[in-house]
Amino acid sequence: MIEITNTMPLGIKQLLTSVTDLKEGEKVLIITDDNKREIGEFVYKYVKEYFDTTMIVMSTREGHGAEPPDMVRAAMENCDVAFGATSYSMYHSKARLETSKKGRLRWVGLQDYALHMFESGGLTADFNEVRRVIDRVSEYYQGKTFTLTTPGGTNMTCSIEGRKPVFDYGTSRTPGSASFPPNAEVALGPVEGTANGVLVFDGSIPHPLLNLLNEPITCKVEDGIITEITGGKEAEILQKILAEFNDPTVYNVAELGLGLNDQNYLCGHMAPDEGSFGNIHIGIGKNLNFGGHVDSPLHMDLVMKTVTIDIDGVTIMEEGLLKV
């Protein structure tokens, strides 16, 4: 690993060291778009001082999981580390999934970033300690029946039988790995068609039209599908976003992602919100990355606070506090 000696924001230094373990001679790609060009250029300014670095600017995609242009995909296949400094997440895109499977690329999603995130918050975490916490929790984060409740009114159960935990340590140190720091989580994919109950989102929905929520959004879930969305103005915005896809798969309950980076806090940006300790995000739409078979045009995460999680009678977390 190259010794980083110049003055730079701690978050940038973490990206080049603790997060990616970049080494001399490796090639770096920065992907950005029209709406996040400030972030892409900020990262490029520092990375190019140490590594062979290329930056590509593309038009802003239509949503999380949308595919990049073919030229971007080709560039992803010819680099060692790619930073996705974009408006929407590319993590669940086929381009990212298939390129990572080829075994060279280390993917780091910087979607929905703001400049303050390079100075304080989750990027300042001890990522080795975060990994230890995730590994410990993951031993318990599996089983048959998952029950989720919150003081805000959530009460949902689903089957997780046969589904194995998926980790995001917030680091991409080995070929084929992918992360979006400072998010750090352990996640499960509910078995399709088994989720039932009520989900009340009172944290955030990382989307340019929503982000930090001013009032709760209540979703009724029947047989794995969100069938009703109620609340105020923000609930109406969510309804419209999903309806415009004109695709029933976007309502699929796809992910149970438990945030485990204790330096994160809810701030209206995707990575810190989803990785905030004691909160959970429910992913909807595409679940291919979680052992499922729903290939939706969307993967969107919705965050709720202060969760209680029970798996097969074992309390994993109680009102935001770890019990394992």
Short mmCIF file of C-alpha atoms in Angstrom, two decimals:
data_model
loop_
_atom_site.label_atom_id
_atom_site.label_comp_id
_atom_site.label_asym_id
_atom_site.label_seq_id
_atom_site.Cartn_x
_atom_site.Cartn_y
_atom_site.Cartn_z
CA MET A 1 0.00 0.00 0.00
CA ILE A 2 1.30 3.46 -0.90
CA GLU A 3 2.01 5.77 2.02
CA ILE A 4 -0.37 8.70 1.80
CA THR A 5 1.56 11.72 3.05
CA ASN A 6 -0.07 14.85 1.66
CA THR A 7 -2.81 16.82 3.35
CA MET A 8 -6.18 15.46 2.38
CA PRO A 9 -9.58 14.94 4.04
CA LEU A 10 -9.61 11.94 6.36
CA GLY A 11 -12.47 10.39 4.38
CA ILE A 12 -10.44 10.43 1.16
CA LYS A 13 -7.47 8.87 2.93
CA GLN A 14 -9.74 6.15 4.30
CA LEU A 15 -11.02 5.39 0.79
CA LEU A 16 -7.47 4.88 -0.48
CA THR A 17 -6.25 2.86 2.53
CA SER A 18 -8.68 1.21 4.96
CA VAL A 19 -11.47 0.87 2.40
CA THR A 20 -9.63 -0.32 -0.73
CA ASP A 21 -6.04 -1.09 0.29
CA LEU A 22 -4.89 0.41 -3.01
CA LYS A 23 -1.37 -0.51 -4.07
CA GLU A 24 1.20 1.03 -6.35
CA GLY A 25 0.55 0.40 -10.04
CA GLU A 26 -3.19 -0.22 -9.69
CA LYS A 27 -5.64 1.53 -11.98
CA VAL A 28 -8.53 3.56 -10.60
CA LEU A 29 -11.77 4.54 -12.32
CA ILE A 30 -14.08 7.28 -11.07
CA ILE A 31 -17.62 7.22 -12.48
CA THR A 32 -19.77 10.28 -11.94
CA ASP A 33 -22.79 11.96 -13.49
CA ASP A 34 -24.10 15.42 -14.25
CA ASN A 35 -25.67 15.87 -10.81
CA LYS A 36 -22.73 14.55 -8.74
CA ARG A 37 -19.84 15.87 -10.79
CA GLU A 38 -18.64 17.97 -7.82
CA ILE A 39 -18.11 14.77 -5.82
CA GLY A 40 -16.44 12.92 -8.68
CA GLU A 41 -14.01 15.77 -9.33
CA PHE A 42 -13.27 16.14 -5.60
CA VAL A 43 -12.25 12.48 -5.35
CA TYR A 44 -10.34 12.63 -8.66
CA LYS A 45 -8.29 15.62 -7.45
CA TYR A 46 -6.72 13.55 -4.68
CA VAL A 47 -6.64 10.05 -6.16
CA LYS A 48 -4.78 11.10 -9.32
CA GLU A 49 -1.83 12.24 -7.19
CA TYR A 50 -1.07 8.62 -6.32
CA PHE A 51 -2.66 6.33 -8.89
CA ASP A 52 -3.31 5.98 -12.63
CA THR A 53 -6.80 7.47 -12.54
CA THR A 54 -9.52 7.97 -15.15
CA MET A 55 -12.80 9.82 -14.62
CA ILE A 56 -15.93 9.27 -16.74
CA VAL A 57 -18.96 11.55 -16.63
CA MET A 58 -22.27 10.05 -17.76
CA SER A 59 -25.82 11.32 -17.84
CA THR A 60 -27.74 10.82 -14.59
CA ARG A 61 -29.53 7.46 -14.52
CA GLU A 62 -33.25 7.14 -13.84
CA GLY A 63 -32.98 5.26 -10.55
CA HIS A 64 -31.06 2.89 -8.30
CA GLY A 65 -29.86 -0.23 -10.08
CA ALA A 66 -30.19 1.28 -13.57
CA GLU A 67 -27.57 0.26 -16.11
CA PRO A 68 -24.69 2.57 -17.12
CA PRO A 69 -23.68 3.13 -20.75
CA ASP A 70 -21.67 0.38 -22.47
CA MET A 71 -18.54 2.57 -22.40
CA VAL A 72 -18.72 2.79 -18.63
CA ARG A 73 -19.14 -0.96 -18.31
CA ALA A 74 -16.12 -1.52 -20.55
CA ALA A 75 -14.04 0.79 -18.37
CA MET A 76 -15.17 -1.11 -15.25
CA GLU A 77 -13.74 -4.29 -16.75
CA ASN A 78 -10.31 -2.68 -17.15
CA CYS A 79 -9.57 -1.21 -13.72
CA ASP A 80 -8.68 -2.46 -10.27
CA VAL A 81 -10.84 -0.10 -8.21
CA ALA A 82 -13.89 1.84 -9.34
CA PHE A 83 -15.50 4.63 -7.33
CA GLY A 84 -19.13 5.22 -8.31
CA ALA A 85 -19.65 8.89 -7.40
CA THR A 86 -23.17 9.00 -8.83
CA SER A 87 -26.65 10.18 -7.90
CA TYR A 88 -28.11 6.67 -7.85
CA SER A 89 -26.57 3.40 -6.75
CA MET A 90 -25.04 1.11 -9.36
CA TYR A 91 -24.55 -1.67 -6.80
CA HIS A 92 -27.50 -3.75 -8.03
CA SER A 93 -26.93 -3.10 -11.73
CA LYS A 94 -26.04 -6.05 -13.93
CA ALA A 95 -22.94 -4.17 -15.06
CA ARG A 96 -21.61 -4.03 -11.50
CA LEU A 97 -22.69 -7.55 -10.57
CA GLU A 98 -21.29 -9.20 -13.67
CA THR A 99 -18.05 -7.19 -13.70
CA SER A 100 -17.41 -8.03 -10.04
CA LYS A 101 -17.96 -11.72 -10.77
CA LYS A 102 -15.10 -11.64 -13.27
CA GLY A 103 -12.84 -11.22 -10.26
CA ARG A 104 -10.67 -8.16 -10.84
CA LEU A 105 -12.82 -5.16 -9.94
CA ARG A 106 -13.07 -3.76 -6.40
CA TRP A 107 -16.24 -1.64 -6.42
CA VAL A 108 -16.80 1.28 -4.04
CA GLY A 109 -20.15 3.06 -4.32
CA LEU A 110 -20.05 6.76 -3.45
CA GLN A 111 -23.62 7.40 -4.57
CA ASP A 112 -25.57 10.28 -3.09
CA TYR A 113 -22.47 11.71 -1.39
CA ALA A 114 -22.07 15.20 0.05
CA LEU A 115 -18.74 16.92 0.69
CA HIS A 116 -19.19 16.96 4.49
CA MET A 117 -19.09 13.14 4.49
CA PHE A 118 -15.34 13.23 3.74
CA GLU A 119 -14.65 15.19 6.94
CA SER A 120 -16.77 13.54 9.65
CA GLY A 121 -19.19 10.71 10.34
CA GLY A 122 -19.07 7.13 9.13
CA LEU A 123 -15.95 7.39 6.96
CA THR A 124 -13.92 8.08 10.11
CA ALA A 125 -14.87 4.69 11.62
CA ASP A 126 -12.45 1.92 12.53
CA PHE A 127 -13.43 -0.42 9.71
CA ASN A 128 -11.63 -3.37 11.30
CA GLU A 129 -13.84 -3.04 14.37
CA VAL A 130 -16.91 -2.64 12.15
CA ARG A 131 -15.98 -5.93 10.48
CA ARG A 132 -15.71 -7.68 13.84
CA VAL A 133 -19.20 -6.49 14.85
CA ILE A 134 -20.72 -7.60 11.54
CA ASP A 135 -19.10 -11.03 11.76
CA ARG A 136 -20.42 -11.51 15.28
CA VAL A 137 -23.98 -10.45 14.43
CA SER A 138 -24.06 -12.48 11.21
CA GLU A 139 -23.83 -15.73 13.17
CA TYR A 140 -27.28 -14.97 14.57
CA TYR A 141 -28.70 -13.16 11.53
CA GLN A 142 -30.11 -16.27 9.86
CA GLY A 143 -32.71 -18.92 10.55
CA LYS A 144 -36.32 -19.52 9.56
CA THR A 145 -38.67 -16.77 10.79
CA PHE A 146 -37.78 -13.08 10.98
CA THR A 147 -39.94 -10.74 13.07
CA LEU A 148 -39.47 -6.97 12.95
CA THR A 149 -41.13 -4.39 15.20
CA THR A 150 -40.52 -0.73 16.07
CA PRO A 151 -42.02 1.84 18.46
CA GLY A 152 -43.24 3.63 15.34
CA GLY A 153 -45.70 0.84 14.52
CA THR A 154 -43.84 -1.64 12.33
CA ASN A 155 -44.90 -5.25 12.82
CA MET A 156 -43.86 -7.65 10.07
CA THR A 157 -42.88 -11.29 9.83
CA CYS A 158 -41.35 -13.21 6.95
CA SER A 159 -39.51 -16.42 6.15
CA ILE A 160 -35.74 -16.29 5.73
CA GLU A 161 -35.32 -20.04 5.50
CA GLY A 162 -32.47 -21.00 3.19
CA ARG A 163 -31.25 -17.42 2.87
CA LYS A 164 -27.73 -16.62 3.98
CA PRO A 165 -26.56 -13.25 5.31
CA VAL A 166 -24.95 -10.85 2.85
CA PHE A 167 -22.28 -8.55 4.27
CA ASP A 168 -21.15 -5.05 3.49
CA TYR A 169 -18.16 -4.28 5.68
CA GLY A 170 -17.81 -0.86 4.11
CA THR A 171 -14.59 -2.06 2.49
CA SER A 172 -13.52 -3.45 -0.90
CA ARG A 173 -10.07 -4.87 -0.27
CA THR A 174 -10.15 -8.04 -2.37
CA PRO A 175 -10.80 -8.62 -6.09
CA GLY A 176 -14.51 -9.04 -6.80
CA SER A 177 -15.63 -7.29 -3.61
CA ALA A 178 -18.12 -4.42 -3.48
CA SER A 179 -19.18 -1.92 -0.84
CA PHE A 180 -20.54 1.56 -0.38
CA PRO A 181 -18.88 3.10 2.65
CA PRO A 182 -19.64 4.40 5.17
CA ASN A 183 -22.54 1.98 4.99
CA ALA A 184 -21.80 -1.20 6.92
CA GLU A 185 -24.47 -3.84 7.29
CA VAL A 186 -25.55 -7.44 7.38
CA ALA A 187 -28.56 -8.16 5.17
CA LEU A 188 -31.00 -10.94 4.36
CA GLY A 189 -33.37 -11.51 1.48
CA PRO A 190 -36.86 -12.56 2.63
CA VAL A 191 -38.26 -15.57 0.82
CA GLU A 192 -40.51 -14.26 -1.92
CA GLY A 193 -44.20 -14.16 -1.05
CA THR A 194 -43.74 -14.65 2.72
CA ALA A 195 -43.61 -11.14 4.21
CA ASN A 196 -46.80 -9.97 5.90
CA GLY A 197 -47.68 -7.10 8.21
CA VAL A 198 -47.05 -3.37 8.44
CA LEU A 199 -43.88 -1.36 7.78
CA VAL A 200 -43.64 2.19 9.14
CA PHE A 201 -40.73 4.20 7.75
CA ASP A 202 -39.71 7.09 10.00
CA GLY A 203 -36.02 7.55 9.14
CA SER A 204 -35.22 8.29 5.53
CA ILE A 205 -35.69 7.14 1.97
CA PRO A 206 -32.42 7.81 0.10
CA HIS A 207 -33.89 9.30 -3.07
CA PRO A 208 -33.43 12.84 -4.46
CA LEU A 209 -37.15 13.55 -3.98
CA LEU A 210 -37.34 12.29 -0.39
CA ASN A 211 -34.30 11.69 1.91
CA LEU A 212 -34.93 12.53 5.60
CA LEU A 213 -38.60 11.98 6.37
CA ASN A 214 -40.69 14.62 8.09
CA GLU A 215 -43.59 12.27 8.80
CA PRO A 216 -43.96 8.48 8.83
CA ILE A 217 -44.90 6.48 5.76
CA THR A 218 -46.95 3.34 6.42
CA CYS A 219 -46.84 0.40 4.03
CA LYS A 220 -49.14 -2.60 4.22
CA VAL A 221 -47.43 -5.83 3.13
CA GLU A 222 -49.30 -8.90 1.92
CA ASP A 223 -47.59 -12.07 0.67
CA GLY A 224 -44.29 -10.32 0.08
CA ILE A 225 -45.71 -7.30 -1.76
CA ILE A 226 -46.43 -3.73 -0.63
CA THR A 227 -50.13 -3.35 -1.36
CA GLU A 228 -50.87 0.03 0.23
CA ILE A 229 -48.89 3.19 1.02
CA THR A 230 -50.37 5.82 3.33
CA GLY A 231 -49.20 8.98 5.08
CA GLY A 232 -48.73 12.58 4.06
CA LYS A 233 -47.04 14.36 1.18
CA GLU A 234 -43.94 12.17 1.28
CA ALA A 235 -46.08 9.03 1.03
CA GLU A 236 -47.65 10.50 -2.09
CA ILE A 237 -44.19 11.12 -3.57
CA LEU A 238 -43.21 7.50 -2.89
CA GLN A 239 -46.44 6.27 -4.47
CA LYS A 240 -45.71 8.32 -7.60
CA ILE A 241 -42.07 7.18 -7.85
CA LEU A 242 -43.09 3.52 -7.74
CA ALA A 243 -46.16 3.88 -9.97
CA GLU A 244 -44.10 5.48 -12.76
CA PHE A 245 -42.18 2.23 -13.21
CA ASN A 246 -45.43 0.55 -14.23
CA ASP A 247 -43.91 -2.72 -13.01
CA PRO A 248 -45.34 -4.74 -10.10
CA THR A 249 -41.90 -6.07 -9.12
CA VAL A 250 -40.91 -2.70 -7.61
CA TYR A 251 -43.26 -3.46 -4.68
CA ASN A 252 -41.44 -6.68 -3.78
CA VAL A 253 -40.00 -6.80 -0.23
CA ALA A 254 -36.42 -7.63 -1.17
CA GLU A 255 -34.01 -6.95 1.70
CA LEU A 256 -33.65 -6.68 5.48
CA GLY A 257 -30.47 -4.62 5.93
CA LEU A 258 -29.28 -3.96 9.49
CA GLY A 259 -26.93 -0.98 9.85
CA LEU A 260 -23.86 -1.55 12.05
CA ASN A 261 -21.49 1.43 11.69
CA ASP A 262 -21.80 3.36 14.97
CA GLN A 263 -20.18 6.50 13.50
CA ASN A 264 -23.04 6.95 11.04
CA TYR A 265 -26.09 9.07 11.70
CA LEU A 266 -29.24 9.87 9.74
CA CYS A 267 -28.39 12.82 7.52
CA GLY A 268 -30.42 12.32 4.35
CA HIS A 269 -27.68 10.56 2.35
CA MET A 270 -27.74 6.93 1.31
CA ALA A 271 -24.60 5.33 2.74
CA PRO A 272 -24.66 6.82 6.26
CA ASP A 273 -28.43 6.44 6.56
CA GLU A 274 -28.49 2.79 5.53
CA GLY A 275 -25.48 1.94 7.69
CA SER A 276 -26.69 3.83 10.76
CA PHE A 277 -26.45 1.68 13.87
CA GLY A 278 -29.71 0.45 15.38
CA ASN A 279 -31.77 1.16 12.27
CA ILE A 280 -32.84 -1.15 9.46
CA HIS A 281 -33.50 -0.50 5.79
CA ILE A 282 -36.08 -2.49 3.89
CA GLY A 283 -35.07 -2.87 0.27
CA ILE A 284 -37.85 -3.18 -2.28
CA GLY A 285 -37.72 -4.38 -5.88
CA LYS A 286 -34.70 -6.31 -7.14
CA ASN A 287 -33.39 -9.05 -4.82
CA LEU A 288 -30.86 -10.89 -7.02
CA ASN A 289 -28.04 -9.97 -4.64
CA PHE A 290 -29.83 -11.56 -1.68
CA GLY A 291 -30.49 -15.07 -2.96
CA GLY A 292 -33.74 -14.18 -4.68
CA HIS A 293 -35.02 -14.29 -8.24
CA VAL A 294 -36.88 -10.98 -8.68
CA ASP A 295 -35.15 -8.99 -11.45
CA SER A 296 -36.84 -5.63 -10.99
CA PRO A 297 -35.86 -2.33 -12.67
CA LEU A 298 -35.57 -0.83 -9.16
CA HIS A 299 -33.87 -1.48 -5.86
CA MET A 300 -34.82 1.18 -3.31
CA ASP A 301 -34.03 1.19 0.41
CA LEU A 302 -36.32 2.68 3.05
CA VAL A 303 -35.00 3.29 6.58
CA MET A 304 -36.82 2.90 9.89
CA LYS A 305 -35.47 3.71 13.36
CA THR A 306 -35.01 1.95 16.69
CA VAL A 307 -35.75 -1.59 15.55
CA THR A 308 -36.40 -4.81 17.44
CA ILE A 309 -35.46 -7.98 15.56
CA ASP A 310 -36.34 -11.52 16.58
CA ILE A 311 -35.19 -14.59 14.65
CA ASP A 312 -36.65 -17.91 15.72
CA GLY A 313 -37.23 -16.64 19.25
CA VAL A 314 -33.79 -15.05 19.69
CA THR A 315 -33.72 -11.27 20.11
CA ILE A 316 -30.93 -9.92 17.91
CA MET A 317 -31.62 -6.24 18.58
CA GLU A 318 -34.02 -4.53 20.96
CA GLU A 319 -35.04 -0.95 20.24
CA GLY A 320 -31.75 -0.26 18.53
CA LEU A 321 -29.48 -2.00 21.02
CA LEU A 322 -27.59 -5.16 20.09
CA LYS A 323 -28.38 -8.20 22.23
CA VAL A 324 -25.89 -10.64 20.68
#
